[in-house]
Amino acid sequence: MNAPAPPSATFILTLSCPNRPGIVAAISQHLYERGANITEAQQFDDTGSRQFFMRIVFELARKEGLLHTLRTQFTDIASSFSMSWTLTDTRHRPRVLLLVSRFDHCLVDLLYRWRIGELRIEPVGIVSNHPREIFADVDFYGIPFHYLPVTKDTKAEQEERIWSLFTHSDAELAVLARYMQVLSNAMAARLSGRCINIHHSFLPGFKGARPYHQAFSRGVKLIGATAHYVTSDLDEGPIIEQDVERISHADSPDDLIRKGRDIERRVLARAVRFHIERRAIMNANKTIVFTP
Amino acid sequence: MNAPAPPSATFILTLSCPNRPGIVAAISQHLYERGANITEAQQFDDTGSRQFFMRIVFELARKEGLLHTLRTQFTDIASSFSMSWTLTDTRHRPRVLLLVSRFDHCLVDLLYRWRIGELRIEPVGIVSNHPREIFADVDFYGIPFHYLPVTKDTKAEQEERIWSLFTHSDAELAVLARYMQVLSNAMAARLSGRCINIHHSFLPGFKGARPYHQAFSRGVKLIGATAHYVTSDLDEGPIIEQDVERISHADSPDDLIRKGRDIERRVLARAVRFHIERRAIMNANKTIVFTP
Amino acid sequence: MNAPAPPSATFILTLSCPNRPGIVAAISQHLYERGANITEAQQFDDTGSRQFFMRIVFELARKEGLLHTLRTQFTDIASSFSMSWTLTDTRHRPRVLLLVSRFDHCLVDLLYRWRIGELRIEPVGIVSNHPREIFADVDFYGIPFHYLPVTKDTKAEQEERIWSLFTHSDAELAVLARYMQVLSNAMAARLSGRCINIHHSFLPGFKGARPYHQAFSRGVKLIGATAHYVTSDLDEGPIIEQDVERISHADSPDDLIRKGRDIERRVLARAVRFHIERRAIMNANKTIVFTP
Amino acid sequence: MNAPAPPSATFILTLSCPNRPGIVAAISQHLYERGANITEAQQFDDTGSRQFFMRIVFELARKEGLLHTLRTQFTDIASSFSMSWTLTDTRHRPRVLLLVSRFDHCLVDLLYRWRIGELRIEPVGIVSNHPREIFADVDFYGIPFHYLPVTKDTKAEQEERIWSLFTHSDAELAVLARYMQVLSNAMAARLSGRCINIHHSFLPGFKGARPYHQAFSRGVKLIGATAHYVTSDLDEGPIIEQDVERISHADSPDDLIRKGRDIERRVLARAVRFHIERRAIMNANKTIVFTP
């Protein structure tokens, strides 16, 4: 009689390093020797920067302390190739801090996807510069809410409180789900690579305020939305995902705002998904996205 | 024994005027009294400018001098409403001057659509700042070719020759089918509303030179093309049509250029079609497009 | 001192009748004589059936009993052209009965759009063949919920109860928001033109059960969803709206289901919107949709 | 003084085999030992069939007989994993036989892409069941044309002549560029995996004849085209690529045919490109497409 197979664990390895021959051979040999079965692998050679990027998904029989062991074992190979790398157990649900202003469509959409198990995150808090009453009709499912109003004078202090929430809740990702405040350079730097924003235009068109009104005035025939990593350079962060919809001369700015809501929420949800599945990897001012 | 029905003629009426009650009633009554059968009608109230726009397609039994008669009869109603208007027999094929630089994909595509009868135009000439040899592999089907090289010093003179070709060939439309020269303000003004350009970016993003290289550098996830009426304000002409395609981090600038060719040619062809079917109507810095 | 202008009322007139000259003239003259200002008008000649369709939006100074007056006045012109017609005050919010099975993404989406004022409906009830506990995490905002389980044996009786709910709540529209029960021919006939279903495939591909699994097995490269009016001919109802998304060989059936949710909810929401704005008009086994 | 680096050769390796641990390690080690630099790699585990698929692009210093050497060296590893595999020099241009009936838009488009160097093929012949005069306006650039009319009675004989042309010209791929003849089972079997067809519908919808008329009758809101490998099961071949465009109730069958031409030509061109870049790999009744 066979003993039942031990439950299998699945890991995601991402890495980047200067390109040179032998990287794939070394990594795949390393994983093979440990009995890993590679189920997904994607790579990208940035011929401009001569930097190499890779994402590998592999399975192993689950056992106590396996992730720690794998990380320790990978250290040597990583340093010999000067790699930046991450290794994640897919059972791990990243802790996420959600920030929102008045418009709740992106927030509600993310919470829905989380609730039905589509988005494997662990929301640790919802921050808004508007009070809880604004969201009276939204069920937060027990996620702590933090009302952190902000003015020019209190911005530094308010950001300090956000940062404190982020760090004390062990959050790995902040999502600006239509949080209509510009982060300070210092705050953007602190959250670099760990903060995704949804901009309600097809960047680089219509930067700045009221992009749907700008689009209406310019008479474009498609409008869009852009999810990007937040950097200190406003509206210039590395783009993760974009999408568009067709409009016509008969669409008012309000029609654009309505159509835009649908674009924004699906673009942001895809970007968050790419991030937590470690498909999105920042590469200077761009983002590599290893789509399935 | 019945006599055969006289062949039917189809006309397109377009008009714009200050909005006020009774326009539609007056026009439809006017056409009804003349025995016209309206087969298509679209209208748009620009609530911002309080300007009214309409496009009507109607049929009448064809007879000698009908178009002239209709135009004469419409004069009174048009002036009582202060209308700008056009009335066209759909049998009429607009005479079109095609301008091109080195890249021939838009030109070849327009010629193909014309040849198979899809695009009901009458090409009266092809102008290029490159010599005929550049297009050695392209059949021009007897359309006169004009090699008009241009330098900074000869620009005024060269444009004068283009203008002369345009007027002497009774052209109604100039199509810049990847004609990589910027028209002077004077020339743009002369051709206002009669000149369509294809810009190889999703405007207003990536104005100016080498937009695909700009798109590559910025790391956008969709690229596009824009067909617009040429005005003296470069890259700011009223947009007629736009479209996009998805790209990825793995696409090189050359890949973007290749994918862009497909977008450019279909966007330009649609815009030319909208124009010659009188579906596109300039409205200040925008374009109303009465799509079917 | 000027008296304030009376508040303006906006009406939507839709009609269809055998095509013949003079319809537009008669209607526009009729409306002009009553002081109406036409703000939108679209028409369609079905050359196959020789049937004419029109949708007109017009404004009038609001006063007591205006809708009734307009309807009475329109009766003569309507009967002289043998018209089917509707006349609606845009202030009117159609009463809608929502039906759902286990998957709540379409329901939650419609409720969200209603809550923020995007979808101008009046939900009068939510019917499910699953009990309220299934939707424990969904706020119904006080909309009455009706648990109506169904088996083969009780189907006739259950449908009778739905019909009773529909009529007693003065509902004008039933929306099958992933209600996974096939309506009987009799029920479909009763609700003809007043019931919209979302089918989770790009019809006519993948009719019947488990369309995403069918799509996976067939290896298509795009999946879609279809909103249609329910008729007694299953999966053959007049299509109102469709949309698609790209998939790849690496997408599992679960990935298709996930991507499909996004398509389904936006396609259904658009179809409901088209219906309540009276843009969607059934034309035998097809639907005319006068998009903006 | 440095000697100039030897010119580099680029190869594409594709393979499939029963999945088991160690495949990637073995291949990447094998290539590394030969000094190859892997520039692209994609893989897919078909968990249903437990079959593993991979596509690898790598560079090596070019030298005489290198391809032969690489193939010989790879034999051992291939047989130890029971691989089906191909190894191609990217300088190699596949020889392609083009088949066409009356409509030439796909043919003209493929020839254009070939002429400007976008599609790296070597057209070895054009076959039609219509005579050369039908294509009087199309420049074949010296590619041999073969008029092979076909009737029910002569079908077997005509296909024999096509097969003879295919083999004697060392063709590797046959492209049915709107060749409106159904291949016999025998012919389809001979060309299995080496013959791409463009079907003018979004399969599996509207199989069979006159799909645009079917789409018009059904009242769909999007039409599409499908490129697939030809198999003996008509309209059921493994799908390589699909795309769609939006239509409306106002579009006639002729409008659908016109819009369809644009979809067909770009879908077919993409599929041919995927095939010659060895991105498309047949997997039973589906196609894996390793898009860039």
Coordinates of N, CA and C in Angstrom, one line a residue, chain B residues 104-105 107-116 137-139 141 262 265, chain D residues 98-116 118-119 121 123 126 132 134-141 143 175-178 198 261 264-266 268-269:
Chain B
D104 N 5.5 53.3 -47.5 CA 4.4 53.3 -48.4 C 3.2 52.5 -48.0
H105 N 3.2 52.0 -46.7 CA 2.1 51.1 -46.3 C 0.7 51.7 -46.3
L107 N -0.2 54.3 -48.2 CA -0.5 54.6 -49.7 C -0.9 53.3 -50.4
V108 N -0.2 52.2 -50.2 CA -0.5 51.0 -50.8 C -1.9 50.5 -50.4
D109 N -2.2 50.7 -49.1 CA -3.5 50.3 -48.6 C -4.6 51.1 -49.2
L110 N -4.4 52.4 -49.2 CA -5.5 53.2 -49.8 C -5.7 52.8 -51.3
L111 N -4.6 52.6 -52.0 CA -4.8 52.3 -53.4 C -5.5 50.9 -53.6
Y112 N -5.2 50.0 -52.7 CA -5.8 48.7 -52.7 C -7.4 48.9 -52.5
R113 N -7.7 49.6 -51.5 CA -9.1 49.8 -51.2 C -9.8 50.5 -52.3
W114 N -9.1 51.4 -53.0 CA -9.7 52.1 -54.1 C -9.9 51.1 -55.3
R115 N -8.9 50.3 -55.5 CA -8.9 49.4 -56.7 C -10.0 48.4 -56.6
I116 N -10.3 47.9 -55.4 CA -11.4 46.9 -55.3 C -12.7 47.5 -55.1
D137 N 8.3 49.1 -56.6 CA 7.5 47.9 -56.5 C 6.0 48.2 -56.4
V138 N 5.7 49.4 -56.4 CA 4.3 49.8 -56.2 C 3.6 50.2 -57.6
D139 N 2.6 49.5 -57.9 CA 1.8 49.9 -59.1 C 0.9 51.1 -58.8
Y141 N -1.1 52.4 -61.1 CA -2.3 52.2 -61.9 C -2.5 53.5 -62.8
D262 N 0.1 48.4 -39.1 CA -1.3 47.9 -39.2 C -2.3 48.8 -38.6
R265 N -2.6 52.1 -41.0 CA -3.3 52.0 -42.3 C -4.8 51.8 -42.1
Chain D
L98 N 1.2 29.7 -51.7 CA 0.1 30.5 -51.4 C -1.1 30.0 -52.3
L99 N -2.2 29.8 -51.7 CA -3.4 29.4 -52.5 C -4.5 30.4 -52.3
V100 N -5.2 30.7 -53.4 CA -6.2 31.8 -53.3 C -7.3 31.5 -54.3
S101 N -8.5 31.9 -54.0 CA -9.6 31.9 -55.0 C -9.8 33.3 -55.5
R102 N -11.0 33.8 -55.5 CA -11.3 35.0 -56.2 C -10.9 36.3 -55.4
F103 N -11.1 36.2 -54.1 CA -10.8 37.4 -53.2 C -9.3 37.5 -52.9
D104 N -8.7 38.6 -53.2 CA -7.2 38.7 -53.2 C -6.7 39.5 -52.0
H105 N -7.6 39.9 -51.0 CA -7.1 40.8 -50.0 C -6.0 40.2 -49.1
C106 N -6.2 38.9 -48.8 CA -5.2 38.2 -47.9 C -3.9 38.0 -48.7
L107 N -4.1 37.6 -49.9 CA -2.9 37.3 -50.8 C -2.1 38.6 -50.9
V108 N -2.8 39.7 -51.3 CA -2.1 41.0 -51.5 C -1.4 41.4 -50.3
D109 N -2.0 41.2 -49.1 CA -1.5 41.6 -47.9 C -0.2 40.8 -47.5
L110 N -0.3 39.5 -47.7 CA 0.9 38.7 -47.4 C 2.1 39.1 -48.3
L111 N 1.8 39.3 -49.6 CA 2.8 39.7 -50.6 C 3.4 41.0 -50.1
Y112 N 2.6 42.0 -49.7 CA 3.1 43.2 -49.2 C 4.1 43.1 -48.1
R113 N 3.6 42.3 -47.1 CA 4.5 42.1 -45.9 C 5.8 41.4 -46.2
W114 N 5.7 40.5 -47.2 CA 6.9 39.8 -47.7 C 7.8 40.8 -48.4
R115 N 7.2 41.7 -49.3 CA 8.0 42.6 -50.1 C 8.8 43.6 -49.2
I116 N 8.2 44.1 -48.2 CA 8.9 45.1 -47.4 C 9.8 44.4 -46.3
E118 N 8.8 42.4 -43.8 CA 8.2 42.2 -42.5 C 8.0 40.7 -42.3
L119 N 7.6 40.0 -43.3 CA 7.3 38.5 -43.2 C 8.5 37.8 -43.9
I121 N 9.4 35.1 -45.4 CA 9.1 33.9 -46.1 C 9.7 33.9 -47.5
P123 N 8.1 33.0 -51.0 CA 7.0 32.5 -51.7 C 7.5 31.7 -52.9
I126 N 2.1 30.6 -56.4 CA 0.7 31.0 -56.1 C -0.2 30.1 -56.9
R132 N -5.2 33.7 -64.2 CA -4.4 34.8 -63.9 C -5.1 36.1 -64.1
I134 N -8.0 37.1 -63.4 CA -8.7 37.6 -62.2 C -7.8 38.5 -61.4
F135 N -6.5 38.2 -61.4 CA -5.6 39.0 -60.6 C -4.8 40.0 -61.5
A136 N -5.4 40.5 -62.5 CA -4.7 41.3 -63.5 C -4.0 42.5 -62.8
D137 N -4.6 43.0 -61.8 CA -4.1 44.2 -61.1 C -3.1 43.9 -60.0
V138 N -2.8 42.6 -59.8 CA -1.9 42.3 -58.7 C -0.5 41.9 -59.3
D139 N 0.5 42.5 -58.8 CA 1.9 42.2 -59.2 C 2.3 41.0 -58.4
F140 N 2.7 39.9 -59.1 CA 3.1 38.7 -58.3 C 4.7 38.7 -58.2
Y141 N 5.3 39.7 -58.6 CA 6.8 39.9 -58.4 C 7.5 38.6 -58.9
I143 N 6.7 35.6 -58.9 CA 6.4 34.3 -58.2 C 5.6 33.5 -59.2
V175 N -0.4 28.2 -47.4 CA -1.3 29.2 -46.8 C -2.5 29.3 -47.6
L176 N -3.7 29.0 -47.1 CA -4.9 29.1 -47.8 C -5.4 30.5 -47.5
A177 N -5.0 31.4 -48.4 CA -5.3 32.9 -48.3 C -6.7 33.2 -48.9
R178 N -7.7 32.7 -48.3 CA -9.1 32.8 -48.8 C -9.1 31.9 -50.1
I198 N -7.4 30.7 -43.3 CA -8.2 31.8 -42.7 C -9.7 31.5 -42.9
R261 N -12.7 41.9 -44.2 CA -11.5 41.8 -44.9 C -10.3 42.3 -44.1
E264 N -9.6 39.6 -41.4 CA -9.0 38.4 -42.0 C -7.5 38.6 -42.3
R265 N -7.2 39.7 -42.9 CA -5.8 39.8 -43.4 C -4.9 39.9 -42.2
R266 N -5.3 40.7 -41.1 CA -4.3 40.8 -40.0 C -4.3 39.5 -39.2
L268 N -4.6 36.4 -40.4 CA -3.8 35.5 -41.2 C -2.4 35.8 -41.1
A269 N -2.0 37.1 -41.3 CA -0.6 37.5 -41.2 C 0.0 37.2 -39.9

